[in-house]
Amino acid sequence: MGELEGVVQGHRDGHGFVLRGPGEADIYLSPQEMRAVLHRDRVKVRVIRYDRRNRPEGRVIEILERRKAPIIGRLLHEGGAWICAPEDKRYGQDILIPGKGAAGAKAGQVVAVELTETPSLYAQPVGRVTEVLGEVDDPGMEIEIAVRKYEVPHRFSPETLVQAAKLPDKLRAADRKHRIDLTDVPLVTIDGEDARDFDDAVYCTPTKVGRGKGWRLLVAIADVSHYVRPGESLDHDAYERATSVYFPRRVIPMLPEKLSNGLCSLNPLVERLSMVCDMMINAAGEIHAYQFYPAVICSHARFTYTEVAAILANTRGTEATRFANLVPDLLNLHDVYRILLKSREQRGAIDFNTTETQIVCDDNGRIDKIVPRVRTEAHRLIEEAMLAANVCAADFIQRGKHPSLYRVHEGPTPERKAVLQAYLKALGLGLSISDEPKPGEFQALAHATKDRPDAAQIHMMLLRSMQQAIYTPANSGHFGLAYEAYTHFTSPIRRYPDLLVHRVIKALLGKGRYQIQPPNVEPSKLPVKGGKTAKGAKIAAGKSGKVSVGDLVGWESAGLHCSANERRADEASRDVEAWLKCMFMRERLGEEYAGTVSAVTSFGLFVQLDGLYVEGLVHITELGGEYYRFDEARQELRGERSGVRYAVGARLRVQVSRVDLDSRKIDFRLVREGEERGVSRSGKDRRVERGSKSQSAQDELAAVQLADREIKAAARAGKAEGRPSRKASGAAAGKKVKAQQSAGRTTKRRM
């Protein structure tokens, strides 16, 4: 069988996969094969067999590249030896630390480890401590772990810091050349209360468009490209990061603070350089004309969303009185927003009714509360203005026949479409999507179900059916927004693709071409799933006949890199939020809460707690002593004997039974009134009976923890015999299962 290359992705259960590329099947690696490799190594494998479902299994024949990034973990002293237990369980093996390699770190501390000896079939990896991060409970430790675990660049190079320090503190005369002076135009910024960098400022005034009524809308965006030039250290570091990463109470910026919060930020009453998208919008909400030009602006005020929402709701209130001279401009912005919103609805753009949450931390960095984000008219006003500017940028680049990065969002894959069609049919809504769905069909479904009790769950299913948006030079439109061409222009302080788009627009304005020169990106850092092929990029950019193959490869490489780093930032942010939620719920072990089933899988129910917005798993063994069958079409678990059904949207009462900080998992157990809890079945009330517990919740937890300790002891014994550390003896594992079963539950790792 053939030899193939790819990147190893470990699994916490010991096996792994070799990820190859878009549209290519992953290759399974057995636990035996995973002994000699580590998560994220680049390898060459030979396919040795196929399983009954025609999925390939491979054997590693060559390790092409070892990951050089430090591994983050807890330093432990067990049996007279130092080991590092990796924070990322996909590594699958503990790392032995010689006595002199501990660098003075204490047992239990979080450390960064550099490998000195790689693993083999018969030996564990060996390493040395290169950095001591501190105690696991230190404030902000979860962020320190995440930025290293996901390899988020968090330190600027010395060259970049020197270059940033040399930049001026304010505009110079030379900076103003060849720019339109808009300092007298009352542009304003509208952002969140905690925002520190201001990318965009807006202004609107009524005007005549054609023969009818219309508006002139100005969107001024920070001109980052004036200060961050191709090939310089600032540009290299910005490209490496590709995006700012947002955590509760902390931001890892794409640009040094002097630029992100200072020279580029459109701070109030300070002159700043900007790129302006100047639009004429008619009464139908159509962009009648637009132009781009560099300008000098001065933001006349820094508004928050809360302030603008209050002004729009009451033009005679306290907030309106404070900003009386700017209220007419805000009302004009609101008028053009309403016209753009009507155009959006006619276009069929999708607007789901989902709840976003915000974590509010205390002084120690722990969760104080989790609150829903409220989207006001002010949020939507800015969103529509930014969408209009982004569409103009995409159109301008297309008309100029210049390669660039587009923000592409494709519709559902055939597999996801089939699942969604079956789900909608099972709901009996009388509505579905066609075999070639359009955005308007999704919006019609969202609108038709918005008042249903299960609207949030239906909208989440609609959202999950669609693909993830990516950056690519091959434009195929934006499905969710119902645009034929869309790009990102409005946030160059925090997104590198926006900076590239600015450079392209400037090149077109100057009748030139922008030759992209992305720094070399390691192949292992490029995503192996999703994205676009080089062939697709050539088709999109080859219409002008003037684009070199090297240029196309450069743009595609930049798109893959930016898309991968965007996902990396999202994963790091989610990891920190999951850690904080686990800490939050660890103090609530044994407490009971009401909740709603947010997702159903073959192994259990995910339940979101009311008011807390925390999600956990009710394992299938918690549902009663019978076999439950997973119905993917209906998104439900159904008991074969009793017929009891648990579906998305079902209301349950649960108890917090287990919190695993290492794996970021929260487990619940089902609570029944008087040892039983009513659950509806086919419109009738049914009861799921359950015998009384022989142990309290506290006894159950103690039994599981005891079994966990026995497994770890068996694992250490296995290490002494040269076996992988994650494999415990069958006897110890059996004890754990018995302990859990005696308490009425069996844990199973989530898929």
PDB file of C-alpha atoms in Angstrom, residues 135-136 154 267 425 459 539 612 666:
ATOM      1  CA  GLU A 135       1.124  27.341  40.790  1.00  0.00           C
ATOM      2  CA  VAL A 136      -1.920  26.028  38.979  1.00  0.00           C
ATOM      3  CA  HIS A 154       2.707  36.334  23.122  1.00  0.00           C
ATOM      4  CA  ASN A 267      -9.009  57.781  20.076  1.00  0.00           C
ATOM      5  CA  LYS A 425     -38.875  16.726   9.080  1.00  0.00           C
ATOM      6  CA  HIS A 459     -31.387  27.976  15.436  1.00  0.00           C
ATOM      7  CA  ILE A 539      -9.460  29.955 -11.100  1.00  0.00           C
ATOM      8  CA  LEU A 612     -25.342  30.053  34.971  1.00  0.00           C
ATOM      9  CA  ILE A 666     -18.193  18.913  33.855  1.00  0.00           C
TER      10      ILE A 666
END
